[in-house]
PDB file of C-alpha atoms in Angstrom:
ATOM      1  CA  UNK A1292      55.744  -7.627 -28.276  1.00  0.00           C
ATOM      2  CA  UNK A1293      52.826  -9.330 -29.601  1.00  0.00           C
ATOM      3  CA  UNK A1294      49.509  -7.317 -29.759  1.00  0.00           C
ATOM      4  CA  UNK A1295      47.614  -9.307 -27.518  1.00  0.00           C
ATOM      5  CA  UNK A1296      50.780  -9.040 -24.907  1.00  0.00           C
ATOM      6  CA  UNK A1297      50.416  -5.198 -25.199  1.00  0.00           C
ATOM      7  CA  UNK A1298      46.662  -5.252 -24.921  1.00  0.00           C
ATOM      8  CA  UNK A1299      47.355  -7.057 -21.254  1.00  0.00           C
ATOM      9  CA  UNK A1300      50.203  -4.958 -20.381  1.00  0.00           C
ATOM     10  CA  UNK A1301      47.518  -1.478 -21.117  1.00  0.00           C
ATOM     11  CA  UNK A1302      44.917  -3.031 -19.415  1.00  0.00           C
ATOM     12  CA  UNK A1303      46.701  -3.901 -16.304  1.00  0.00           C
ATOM     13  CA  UNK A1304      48.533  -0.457 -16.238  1.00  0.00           C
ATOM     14  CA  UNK A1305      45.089   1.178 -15.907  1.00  0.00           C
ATOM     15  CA  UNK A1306      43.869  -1.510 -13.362  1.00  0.00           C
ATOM     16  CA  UNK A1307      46.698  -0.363 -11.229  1.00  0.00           C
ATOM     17  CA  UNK A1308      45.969   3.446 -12.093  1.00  0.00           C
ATOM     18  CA  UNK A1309      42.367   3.098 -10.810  1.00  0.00           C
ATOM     19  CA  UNK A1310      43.030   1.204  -7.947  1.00  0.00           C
ATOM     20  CA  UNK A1311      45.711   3.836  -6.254  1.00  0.00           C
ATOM     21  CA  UNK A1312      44.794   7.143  -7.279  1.00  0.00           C
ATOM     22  CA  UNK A1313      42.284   8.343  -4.857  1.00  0.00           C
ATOM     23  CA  UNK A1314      40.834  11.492  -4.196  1.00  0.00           C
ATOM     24  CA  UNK A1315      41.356  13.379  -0.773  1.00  0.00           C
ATOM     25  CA  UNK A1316      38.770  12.330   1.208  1.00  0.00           C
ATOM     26  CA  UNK A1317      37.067  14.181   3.678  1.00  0.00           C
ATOM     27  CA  UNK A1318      38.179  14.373   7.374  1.00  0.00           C
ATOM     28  CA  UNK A1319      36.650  10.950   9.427  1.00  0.00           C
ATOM     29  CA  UNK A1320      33.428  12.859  11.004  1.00  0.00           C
ATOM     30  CA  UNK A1321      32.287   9.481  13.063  1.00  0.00           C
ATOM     31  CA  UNK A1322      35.633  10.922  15.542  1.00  0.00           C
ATOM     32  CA  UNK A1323      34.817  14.568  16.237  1.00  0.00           C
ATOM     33  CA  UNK A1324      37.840  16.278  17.494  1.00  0.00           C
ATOM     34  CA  UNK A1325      37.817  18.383  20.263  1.00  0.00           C
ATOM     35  CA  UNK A1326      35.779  21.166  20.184  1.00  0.00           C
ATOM     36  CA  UNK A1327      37.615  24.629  20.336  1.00  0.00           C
ATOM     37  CA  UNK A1328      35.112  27.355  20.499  1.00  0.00           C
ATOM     38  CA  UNK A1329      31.912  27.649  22.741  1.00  0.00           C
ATOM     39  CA  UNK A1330      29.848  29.949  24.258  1.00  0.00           C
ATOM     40  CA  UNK A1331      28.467  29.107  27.728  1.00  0.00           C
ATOM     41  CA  UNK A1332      25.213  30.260  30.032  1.00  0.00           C
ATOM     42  CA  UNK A1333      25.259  32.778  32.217  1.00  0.00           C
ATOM     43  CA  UNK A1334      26.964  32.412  35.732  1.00  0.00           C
ATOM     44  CA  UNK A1335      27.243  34.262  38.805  1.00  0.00           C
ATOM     45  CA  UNK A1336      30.533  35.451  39.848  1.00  0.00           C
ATOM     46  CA  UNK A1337      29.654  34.529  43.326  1.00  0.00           C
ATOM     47  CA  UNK A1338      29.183  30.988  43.417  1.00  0.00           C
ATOM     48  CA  UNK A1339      27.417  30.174  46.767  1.00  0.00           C
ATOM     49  CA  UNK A1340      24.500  32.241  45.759  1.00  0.00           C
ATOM     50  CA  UNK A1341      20.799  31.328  46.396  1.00  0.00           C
ATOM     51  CA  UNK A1342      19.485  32.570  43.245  1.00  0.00           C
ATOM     52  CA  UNK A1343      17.550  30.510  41.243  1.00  0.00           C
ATOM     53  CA  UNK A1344      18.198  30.013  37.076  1.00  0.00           C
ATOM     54  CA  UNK A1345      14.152  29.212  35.879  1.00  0.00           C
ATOM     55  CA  UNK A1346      14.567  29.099  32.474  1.00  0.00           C
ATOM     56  CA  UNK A1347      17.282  29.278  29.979  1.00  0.00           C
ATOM     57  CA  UNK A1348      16.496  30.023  26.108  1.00  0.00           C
ATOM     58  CA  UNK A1349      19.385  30.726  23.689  1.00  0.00           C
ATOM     59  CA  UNK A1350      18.875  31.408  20.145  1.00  0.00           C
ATOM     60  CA  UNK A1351      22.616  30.941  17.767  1.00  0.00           C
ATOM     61  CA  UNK A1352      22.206  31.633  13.667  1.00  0.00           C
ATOM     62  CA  UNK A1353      25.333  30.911  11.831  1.00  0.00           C
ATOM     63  CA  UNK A1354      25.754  32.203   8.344  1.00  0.00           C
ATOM     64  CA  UNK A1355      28.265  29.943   6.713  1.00  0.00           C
ATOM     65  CA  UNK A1356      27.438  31.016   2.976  1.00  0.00           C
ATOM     66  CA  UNK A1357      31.017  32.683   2.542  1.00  0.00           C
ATOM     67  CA  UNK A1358      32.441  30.415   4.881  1.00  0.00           C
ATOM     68  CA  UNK A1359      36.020  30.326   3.696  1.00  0.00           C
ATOM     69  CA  UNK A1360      36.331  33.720   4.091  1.00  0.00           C
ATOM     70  CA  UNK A1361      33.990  34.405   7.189  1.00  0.00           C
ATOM     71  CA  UNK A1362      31.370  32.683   9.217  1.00  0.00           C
ATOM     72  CA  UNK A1363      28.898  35.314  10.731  1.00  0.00           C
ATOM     73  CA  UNK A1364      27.270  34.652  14.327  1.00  0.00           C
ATOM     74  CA  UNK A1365      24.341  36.117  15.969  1.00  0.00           C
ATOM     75  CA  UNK A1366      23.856  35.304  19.572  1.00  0.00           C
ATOM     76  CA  UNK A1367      20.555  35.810  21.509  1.00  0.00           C
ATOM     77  CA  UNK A1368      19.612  34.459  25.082  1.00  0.00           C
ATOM     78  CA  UNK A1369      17.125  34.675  27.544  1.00  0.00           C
ATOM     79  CA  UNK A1370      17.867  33.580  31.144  1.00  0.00           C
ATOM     80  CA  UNK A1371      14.967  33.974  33.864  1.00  0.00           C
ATOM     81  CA  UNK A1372      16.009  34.244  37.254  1.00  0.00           C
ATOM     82  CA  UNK A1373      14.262  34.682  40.536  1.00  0.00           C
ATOM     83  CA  UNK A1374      15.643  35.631  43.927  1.00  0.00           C
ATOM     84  CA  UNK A1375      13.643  34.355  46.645  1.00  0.00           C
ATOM     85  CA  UNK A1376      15.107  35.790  49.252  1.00  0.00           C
ATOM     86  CA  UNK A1377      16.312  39.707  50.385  1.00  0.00           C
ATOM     87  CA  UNK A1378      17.551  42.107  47.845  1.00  0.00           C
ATOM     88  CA  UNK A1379      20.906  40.953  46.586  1.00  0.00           C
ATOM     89  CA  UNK A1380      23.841  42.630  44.422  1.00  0.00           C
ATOM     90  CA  UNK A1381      25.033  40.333  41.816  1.00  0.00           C
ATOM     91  CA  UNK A1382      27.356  40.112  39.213  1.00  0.00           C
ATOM     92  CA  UNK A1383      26.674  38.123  36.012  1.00  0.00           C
ATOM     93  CA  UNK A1384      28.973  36.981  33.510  1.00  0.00           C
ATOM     94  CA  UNK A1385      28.341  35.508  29.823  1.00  0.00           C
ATOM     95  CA  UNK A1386      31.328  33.522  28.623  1.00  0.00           C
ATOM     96  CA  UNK A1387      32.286  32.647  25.374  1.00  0.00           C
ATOM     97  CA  UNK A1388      35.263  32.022  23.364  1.00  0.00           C
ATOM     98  CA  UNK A1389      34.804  32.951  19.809  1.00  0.00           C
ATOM     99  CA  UNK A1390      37.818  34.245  17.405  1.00  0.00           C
ATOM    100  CA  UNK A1391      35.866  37.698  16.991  1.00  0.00           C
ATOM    101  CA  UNK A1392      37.154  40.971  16.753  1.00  0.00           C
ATOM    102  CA  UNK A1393      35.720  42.056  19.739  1.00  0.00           C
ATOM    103  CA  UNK A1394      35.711  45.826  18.997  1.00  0.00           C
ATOM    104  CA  UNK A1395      34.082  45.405  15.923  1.00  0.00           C
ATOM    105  CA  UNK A1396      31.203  42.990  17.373  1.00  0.00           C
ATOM    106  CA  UNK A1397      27.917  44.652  18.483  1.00  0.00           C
ATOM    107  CA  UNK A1398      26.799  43.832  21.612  1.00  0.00           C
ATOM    108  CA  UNK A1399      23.831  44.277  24.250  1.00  0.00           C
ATOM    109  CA  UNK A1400      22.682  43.522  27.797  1.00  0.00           C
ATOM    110  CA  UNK A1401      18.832  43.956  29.269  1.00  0.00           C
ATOM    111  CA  UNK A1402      17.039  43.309  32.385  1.00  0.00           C
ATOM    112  CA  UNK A1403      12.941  43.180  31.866  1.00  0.00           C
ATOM    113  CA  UNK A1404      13.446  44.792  28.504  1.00  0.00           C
ATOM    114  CA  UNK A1405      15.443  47.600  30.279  1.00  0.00           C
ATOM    115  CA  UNK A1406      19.074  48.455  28.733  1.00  0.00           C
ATOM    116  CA  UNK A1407      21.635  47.890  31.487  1.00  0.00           C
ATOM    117  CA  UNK A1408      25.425  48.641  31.873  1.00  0.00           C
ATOM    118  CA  UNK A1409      27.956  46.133  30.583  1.00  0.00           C
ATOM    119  CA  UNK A1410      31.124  45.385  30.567  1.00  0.00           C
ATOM    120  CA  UNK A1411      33.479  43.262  28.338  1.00  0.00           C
ATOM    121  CA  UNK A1412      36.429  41.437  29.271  1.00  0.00           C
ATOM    122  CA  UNK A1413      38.804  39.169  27.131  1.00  0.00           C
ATOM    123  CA  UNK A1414      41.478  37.156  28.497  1.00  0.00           C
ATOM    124  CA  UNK A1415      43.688  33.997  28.550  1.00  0.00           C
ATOM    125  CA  UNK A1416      41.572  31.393  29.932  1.00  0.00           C
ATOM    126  CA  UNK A1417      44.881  30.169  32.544  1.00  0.00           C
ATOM    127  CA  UNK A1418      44.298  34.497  33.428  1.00  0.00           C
ATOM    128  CA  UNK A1419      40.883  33.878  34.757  1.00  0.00           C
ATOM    129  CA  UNK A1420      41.482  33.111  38.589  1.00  0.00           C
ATOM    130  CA  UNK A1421      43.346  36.456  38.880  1.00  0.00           C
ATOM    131  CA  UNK A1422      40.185  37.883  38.113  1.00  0.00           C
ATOM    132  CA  UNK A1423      37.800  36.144  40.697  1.00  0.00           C
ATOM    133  CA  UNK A1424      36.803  33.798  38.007  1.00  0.00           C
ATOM    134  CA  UNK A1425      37.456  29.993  39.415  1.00  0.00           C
ATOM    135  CA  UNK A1426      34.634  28.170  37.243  1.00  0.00           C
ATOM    136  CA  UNK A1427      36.218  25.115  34.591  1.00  0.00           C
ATOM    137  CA  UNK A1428      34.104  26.484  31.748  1.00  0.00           C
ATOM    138  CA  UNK A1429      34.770  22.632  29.405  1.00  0.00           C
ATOM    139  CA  UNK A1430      36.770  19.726  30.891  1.00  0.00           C
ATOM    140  CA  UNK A1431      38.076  18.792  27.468  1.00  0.00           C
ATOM    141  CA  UNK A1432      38.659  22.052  25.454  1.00  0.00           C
ATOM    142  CA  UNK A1433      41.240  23.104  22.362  1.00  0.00           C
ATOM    143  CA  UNK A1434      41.824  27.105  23.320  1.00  0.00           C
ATOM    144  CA  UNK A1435      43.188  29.086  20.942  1.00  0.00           C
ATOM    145  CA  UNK A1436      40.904  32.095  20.963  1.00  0.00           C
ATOM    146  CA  UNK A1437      40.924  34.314  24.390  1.00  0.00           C
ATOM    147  CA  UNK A1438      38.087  33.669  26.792  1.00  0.00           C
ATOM    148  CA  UNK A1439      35.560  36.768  26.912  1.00  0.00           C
ATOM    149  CA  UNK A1440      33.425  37.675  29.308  1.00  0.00           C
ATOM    150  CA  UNK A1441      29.916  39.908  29.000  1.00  0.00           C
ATOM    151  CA  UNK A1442      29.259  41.434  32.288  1.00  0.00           C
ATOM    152  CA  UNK A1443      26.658  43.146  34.184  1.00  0.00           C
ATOM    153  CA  UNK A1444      25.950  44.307  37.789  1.00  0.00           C
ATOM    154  CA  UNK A1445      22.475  43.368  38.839  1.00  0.00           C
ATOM    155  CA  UNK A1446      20.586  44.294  41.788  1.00  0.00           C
ATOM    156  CA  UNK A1447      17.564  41.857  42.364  1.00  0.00           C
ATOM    157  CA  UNK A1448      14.714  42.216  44.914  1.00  0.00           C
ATOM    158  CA  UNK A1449      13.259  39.873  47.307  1.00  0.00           C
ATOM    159  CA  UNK A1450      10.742  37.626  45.118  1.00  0.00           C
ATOM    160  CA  UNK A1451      11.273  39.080  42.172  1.00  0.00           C
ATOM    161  CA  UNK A1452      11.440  37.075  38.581  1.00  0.00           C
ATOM    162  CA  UNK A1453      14.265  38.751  36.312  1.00  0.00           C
ATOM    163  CA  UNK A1454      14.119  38.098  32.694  1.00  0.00           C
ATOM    164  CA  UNK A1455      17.709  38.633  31.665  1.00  0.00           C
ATOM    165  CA  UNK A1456      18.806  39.235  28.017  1.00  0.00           C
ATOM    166  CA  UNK A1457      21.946  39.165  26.533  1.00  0.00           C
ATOM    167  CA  UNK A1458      23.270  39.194  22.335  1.00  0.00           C
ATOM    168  CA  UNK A1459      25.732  39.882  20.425  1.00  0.00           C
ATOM    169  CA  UNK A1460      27.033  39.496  16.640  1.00  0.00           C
ATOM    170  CA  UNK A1461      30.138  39.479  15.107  1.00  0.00           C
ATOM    171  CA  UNK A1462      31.954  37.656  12.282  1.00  0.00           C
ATOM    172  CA  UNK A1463      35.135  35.310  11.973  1.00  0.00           C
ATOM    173  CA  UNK A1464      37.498  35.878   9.646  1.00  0.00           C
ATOM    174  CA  UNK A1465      38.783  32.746   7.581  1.00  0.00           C
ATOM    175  CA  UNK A1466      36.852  30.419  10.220  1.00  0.00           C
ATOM    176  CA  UNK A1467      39.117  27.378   8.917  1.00  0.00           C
ATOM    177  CA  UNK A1468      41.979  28.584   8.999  1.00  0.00           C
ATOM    178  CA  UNK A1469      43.005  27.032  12.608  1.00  0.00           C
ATOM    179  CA  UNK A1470      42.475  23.236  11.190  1.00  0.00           C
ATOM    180  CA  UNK A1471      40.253  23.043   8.130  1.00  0.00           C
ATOM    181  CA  UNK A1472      37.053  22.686  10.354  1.00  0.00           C
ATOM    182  CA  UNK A1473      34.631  25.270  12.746  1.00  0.00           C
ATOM    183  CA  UNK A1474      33.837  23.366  15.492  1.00  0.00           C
ATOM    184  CA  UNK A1475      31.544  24.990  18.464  1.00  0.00           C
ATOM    185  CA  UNK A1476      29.536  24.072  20.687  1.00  0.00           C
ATOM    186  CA  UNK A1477      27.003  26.472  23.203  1.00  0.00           C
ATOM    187  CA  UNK A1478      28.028  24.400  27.070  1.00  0.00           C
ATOM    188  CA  UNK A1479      25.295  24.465  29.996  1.00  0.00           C
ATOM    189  CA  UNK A1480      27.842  23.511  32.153  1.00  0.00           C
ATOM    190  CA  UNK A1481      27.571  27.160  34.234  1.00  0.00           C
ATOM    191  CA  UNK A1482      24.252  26.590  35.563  1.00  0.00           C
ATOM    192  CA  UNK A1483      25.522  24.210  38.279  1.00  0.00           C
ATOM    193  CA  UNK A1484      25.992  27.547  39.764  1.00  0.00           C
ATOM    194  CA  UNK A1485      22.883  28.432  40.277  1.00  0.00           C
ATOM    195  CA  UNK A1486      19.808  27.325  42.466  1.00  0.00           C
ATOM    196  CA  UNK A1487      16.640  25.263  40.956  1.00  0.00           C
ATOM    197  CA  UNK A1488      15.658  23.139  38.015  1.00  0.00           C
ATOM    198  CA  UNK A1489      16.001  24.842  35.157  1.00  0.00           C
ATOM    199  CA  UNK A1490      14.251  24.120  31.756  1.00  0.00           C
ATOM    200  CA  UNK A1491      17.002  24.701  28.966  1.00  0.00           C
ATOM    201  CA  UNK A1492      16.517  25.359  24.817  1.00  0.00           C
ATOM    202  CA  UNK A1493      19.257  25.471  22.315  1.00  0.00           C
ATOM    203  CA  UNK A1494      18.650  26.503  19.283  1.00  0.00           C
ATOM    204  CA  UNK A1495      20.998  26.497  16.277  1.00  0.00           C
ATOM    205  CA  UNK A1496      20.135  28.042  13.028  1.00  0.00           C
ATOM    206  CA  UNK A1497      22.813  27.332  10.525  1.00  0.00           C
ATOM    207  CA  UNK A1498      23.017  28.793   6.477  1.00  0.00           C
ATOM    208  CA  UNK A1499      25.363  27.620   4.003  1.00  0.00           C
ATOM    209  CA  UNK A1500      28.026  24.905   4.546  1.00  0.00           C
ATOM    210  CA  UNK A1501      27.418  21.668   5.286  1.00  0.00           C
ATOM    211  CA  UNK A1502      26.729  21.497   9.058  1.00  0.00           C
ATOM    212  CA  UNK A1503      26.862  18.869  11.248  1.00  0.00           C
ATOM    213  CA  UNK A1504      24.906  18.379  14.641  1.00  0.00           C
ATOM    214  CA  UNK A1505      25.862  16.526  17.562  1.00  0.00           C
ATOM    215  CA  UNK A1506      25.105  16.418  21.649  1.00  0.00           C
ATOM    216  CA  UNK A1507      26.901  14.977  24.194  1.00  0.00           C
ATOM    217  CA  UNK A1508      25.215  14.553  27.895  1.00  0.00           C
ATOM    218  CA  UNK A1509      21.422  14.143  29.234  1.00  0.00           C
ATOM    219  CA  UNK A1510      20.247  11.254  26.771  1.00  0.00           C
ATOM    220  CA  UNK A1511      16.612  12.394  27.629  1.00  0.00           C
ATOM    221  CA  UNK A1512      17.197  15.509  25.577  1.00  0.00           C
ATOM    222  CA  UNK A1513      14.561  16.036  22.878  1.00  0.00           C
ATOM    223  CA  UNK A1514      16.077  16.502  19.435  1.00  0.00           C
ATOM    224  CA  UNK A1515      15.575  17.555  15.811  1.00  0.00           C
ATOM    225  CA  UNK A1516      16.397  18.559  12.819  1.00  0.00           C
ATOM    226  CA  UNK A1517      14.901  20.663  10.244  1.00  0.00           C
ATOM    227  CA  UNK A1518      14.880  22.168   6.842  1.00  0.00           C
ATOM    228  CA  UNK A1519      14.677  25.787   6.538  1.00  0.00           C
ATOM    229  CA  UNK A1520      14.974  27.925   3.133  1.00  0.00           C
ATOM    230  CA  UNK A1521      18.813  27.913   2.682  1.00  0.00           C
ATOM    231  CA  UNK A1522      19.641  25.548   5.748  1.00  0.00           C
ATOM    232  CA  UNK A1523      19.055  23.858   8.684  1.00  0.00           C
ATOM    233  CA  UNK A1524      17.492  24.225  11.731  1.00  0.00           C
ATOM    234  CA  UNK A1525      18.279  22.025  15.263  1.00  0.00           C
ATOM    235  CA  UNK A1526      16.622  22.722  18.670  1.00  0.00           C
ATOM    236  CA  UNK A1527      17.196  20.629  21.907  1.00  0.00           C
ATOM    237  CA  UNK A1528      15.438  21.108  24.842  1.00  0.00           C
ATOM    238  CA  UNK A1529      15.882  19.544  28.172  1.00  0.00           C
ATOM    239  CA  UNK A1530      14.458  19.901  32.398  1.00  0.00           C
ATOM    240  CA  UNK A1531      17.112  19.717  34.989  1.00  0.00           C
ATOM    241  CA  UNK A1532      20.129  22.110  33.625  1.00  0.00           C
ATOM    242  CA  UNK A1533      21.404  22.226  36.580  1.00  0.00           C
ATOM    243  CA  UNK A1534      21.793  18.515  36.991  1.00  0.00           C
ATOM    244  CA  UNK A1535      23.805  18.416  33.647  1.00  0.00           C
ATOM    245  CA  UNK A1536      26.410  18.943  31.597  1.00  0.00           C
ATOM    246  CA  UNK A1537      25.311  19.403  27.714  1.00  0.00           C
ATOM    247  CA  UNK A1538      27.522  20.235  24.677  1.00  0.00           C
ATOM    248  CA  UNK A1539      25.558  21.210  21.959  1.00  0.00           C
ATOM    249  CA  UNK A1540      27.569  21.339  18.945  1.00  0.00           C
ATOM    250  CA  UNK A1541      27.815  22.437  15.613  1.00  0.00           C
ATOM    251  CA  UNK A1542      30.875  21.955  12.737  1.00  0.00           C
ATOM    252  CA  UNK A1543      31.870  22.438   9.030  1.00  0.00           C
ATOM    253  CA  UNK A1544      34.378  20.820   7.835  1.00  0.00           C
ATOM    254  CA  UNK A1545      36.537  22.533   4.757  1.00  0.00           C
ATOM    255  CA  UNK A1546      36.737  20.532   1.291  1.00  0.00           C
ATOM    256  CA  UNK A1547      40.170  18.842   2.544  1.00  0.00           C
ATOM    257  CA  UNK A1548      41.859  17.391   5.133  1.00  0.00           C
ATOM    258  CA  UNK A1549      44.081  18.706   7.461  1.00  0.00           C
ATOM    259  CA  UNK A1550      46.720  16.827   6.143  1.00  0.00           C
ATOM    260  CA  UNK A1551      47.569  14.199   3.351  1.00  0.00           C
ATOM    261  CA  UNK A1552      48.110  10.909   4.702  1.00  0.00           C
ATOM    262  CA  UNK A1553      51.424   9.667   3.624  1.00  0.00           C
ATOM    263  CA  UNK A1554      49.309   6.372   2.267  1.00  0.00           C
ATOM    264  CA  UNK A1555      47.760   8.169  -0.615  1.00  0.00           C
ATOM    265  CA  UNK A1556      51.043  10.126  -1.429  1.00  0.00           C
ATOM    266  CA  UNK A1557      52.355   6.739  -2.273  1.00  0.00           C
ATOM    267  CA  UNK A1558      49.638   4.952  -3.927  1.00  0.00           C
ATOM    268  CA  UNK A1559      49.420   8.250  -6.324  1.00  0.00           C
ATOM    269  CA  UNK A1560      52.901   7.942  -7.115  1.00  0.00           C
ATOM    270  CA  UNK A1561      52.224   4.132  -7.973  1.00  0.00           C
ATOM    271  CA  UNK A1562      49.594   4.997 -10.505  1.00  0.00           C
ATOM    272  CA  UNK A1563      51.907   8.050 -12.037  1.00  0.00           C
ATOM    273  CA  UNK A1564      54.293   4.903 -12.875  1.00  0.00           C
ATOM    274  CA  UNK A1565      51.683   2.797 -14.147  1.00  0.00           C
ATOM    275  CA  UNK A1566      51.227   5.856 -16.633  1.00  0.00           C
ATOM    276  CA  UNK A1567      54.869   6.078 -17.399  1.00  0.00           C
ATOM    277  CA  UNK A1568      54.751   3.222 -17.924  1.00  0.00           C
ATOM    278  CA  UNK A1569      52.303   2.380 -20.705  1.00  0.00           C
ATOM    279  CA  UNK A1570      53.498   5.499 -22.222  1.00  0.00           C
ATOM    280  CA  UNK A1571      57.535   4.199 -22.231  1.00  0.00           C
ATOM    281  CA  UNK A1572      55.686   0.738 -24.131  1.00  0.00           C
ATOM    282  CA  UNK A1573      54.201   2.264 -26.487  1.00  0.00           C
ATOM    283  CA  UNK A1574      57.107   4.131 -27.673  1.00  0.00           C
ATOM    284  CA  UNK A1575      59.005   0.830 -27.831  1.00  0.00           C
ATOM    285  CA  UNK A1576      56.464  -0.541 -29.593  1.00  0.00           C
ATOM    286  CA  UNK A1577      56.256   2.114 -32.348  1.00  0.00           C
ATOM    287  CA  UNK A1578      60.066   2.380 -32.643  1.00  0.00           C
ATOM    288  CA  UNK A1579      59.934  -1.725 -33.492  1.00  0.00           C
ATOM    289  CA  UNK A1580      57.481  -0.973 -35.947  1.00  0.00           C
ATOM    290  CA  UNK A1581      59.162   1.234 -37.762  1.00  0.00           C
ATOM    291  CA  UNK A1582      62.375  -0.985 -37.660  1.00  0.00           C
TER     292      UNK A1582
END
């Protein structure tokens, strides 16, 4: 083979090597997938009640610095009722579905800055009904953590405004382990169940990772983003909760897919040939020589 023959035969080998070996790339994040953890706002457990839900401010801070191994969550929201009307028993119940260990997640309950009773609950989300619960927390919703429930017996008096607290934090252990990617989302779809016009505020605070953002719902939602030592900050804020259903979500994606598209398996093996290839040539080509 003449030298200029082998010089074209090289060159093309490596065209083809550079042209089909690709890198993994990261999941498509212009699709989301379906969200499948959330926690929710607060709803009665009697639906037909005349309470009224005021206000409705939740603070969420992920800490994603470790996040193959854990993602930590702290959970703090404020809910102001009022019951205009005579003194009423009520039970209250915070949903969420989070892949905690529940028993080893703190959590606490107040009324006006007053430590009340609690209970918590964690079930199968198809177990619900048996329990008096017959709400449709998400329409669209991938479940594979239980469904708990933070729960308090209230008694609130004729024209009385209730500021209602409740938090918790825990920690997930190997967050993306389920499909490569943490995806949640904090739903205001409960306060349909309530009375008034609530003003809502969502605010995530996210460290490490590389979150992303998104919001589905009441367009006339105001939005942003910000830039906080070691992460991000994004608040939404809204009037009408009750005449709305918002998602507010929040994802990290691991460093690979969840699986290797069967495209790239081939196109790698392509440019593993082209390698053999020149390789196999050049040995011919020294053998001839020394011939």
């Amino acid at each position: 083979m003449k030298k200029s023959q082998f010089t074209a035969v090289i060159l093309i080998a490596l065209f083809i090597l550079t042209v089909n070996i690709k890198i993994y790339p990261k999941l498509n994040a212009s699709i989301p997938p379906i969200p499948d953890q959330f926690i929710a706002d607060i709803f009665p457990k009697n639906n037909n009640t005349n309470i009224l839900l005021l206000n409705t401010s939740v603070a969420i801070t992920l800490n994603a610095t470790d996040l193959i191994n854990e993602i930590g969550i702290t959970f703090k929201g404020t809910y102001t009722l009022f019951n205009p009307e005579n003194p009423t028993n009520l039970t209250i119940n915070l949903p969420f579905s989070l892949c905690f260990d529940v028993e080893n997640t703190t959590f606490g309950v107040s009324v006006n800055d007053t430590l009340v009773p609690f209970e918590i609950v964690s079930t199968a989300g198809d177990a619900l009904p048996s329990m008096g619960v017959n709400i449709d927390f998400i329409p669209a919703f991938d479940f594979h953590c239980p469904i708990t429930l933070i729960t308090s017996n209230l008694t609130l008096l004729e024209n009385k405004t209730y500021v209602v607290k409740y938090q918790f934090e825990g920690s997930i252990h190997k967050p993306l382990s389920f499909r490569n990617l943490f995806y949640m989302i904090y739903s205001s779809d409960t306060a349909k169940l309530w009375k008034g016009n609530a003003t809502e505020r969502v605010e995530y605070k996210a460290f490490g990772g590389n979150p992303i953002f998104g919001i589905t719902g009441n367009q006339e939602i105001l939005r942003q983003v910000i830039d906080i030592t070691g992460g991000k900050k994004f608040i939404c804020e809204w009037n009408d909760a009750q005449n709305y259903t918002v998602q507010i979500g929040i994802r990290f994606y691991g460093s690979t897919p969840e699986f290797i598209p069967i495209e790239l398996i081939v196109s790698n093996i392509l440019g593993y040939v082209a390698i053999i290839s020149v390789i196999a040539l050049w040995i011919e080509r020294r053998k001839k020589k020394r011939s």
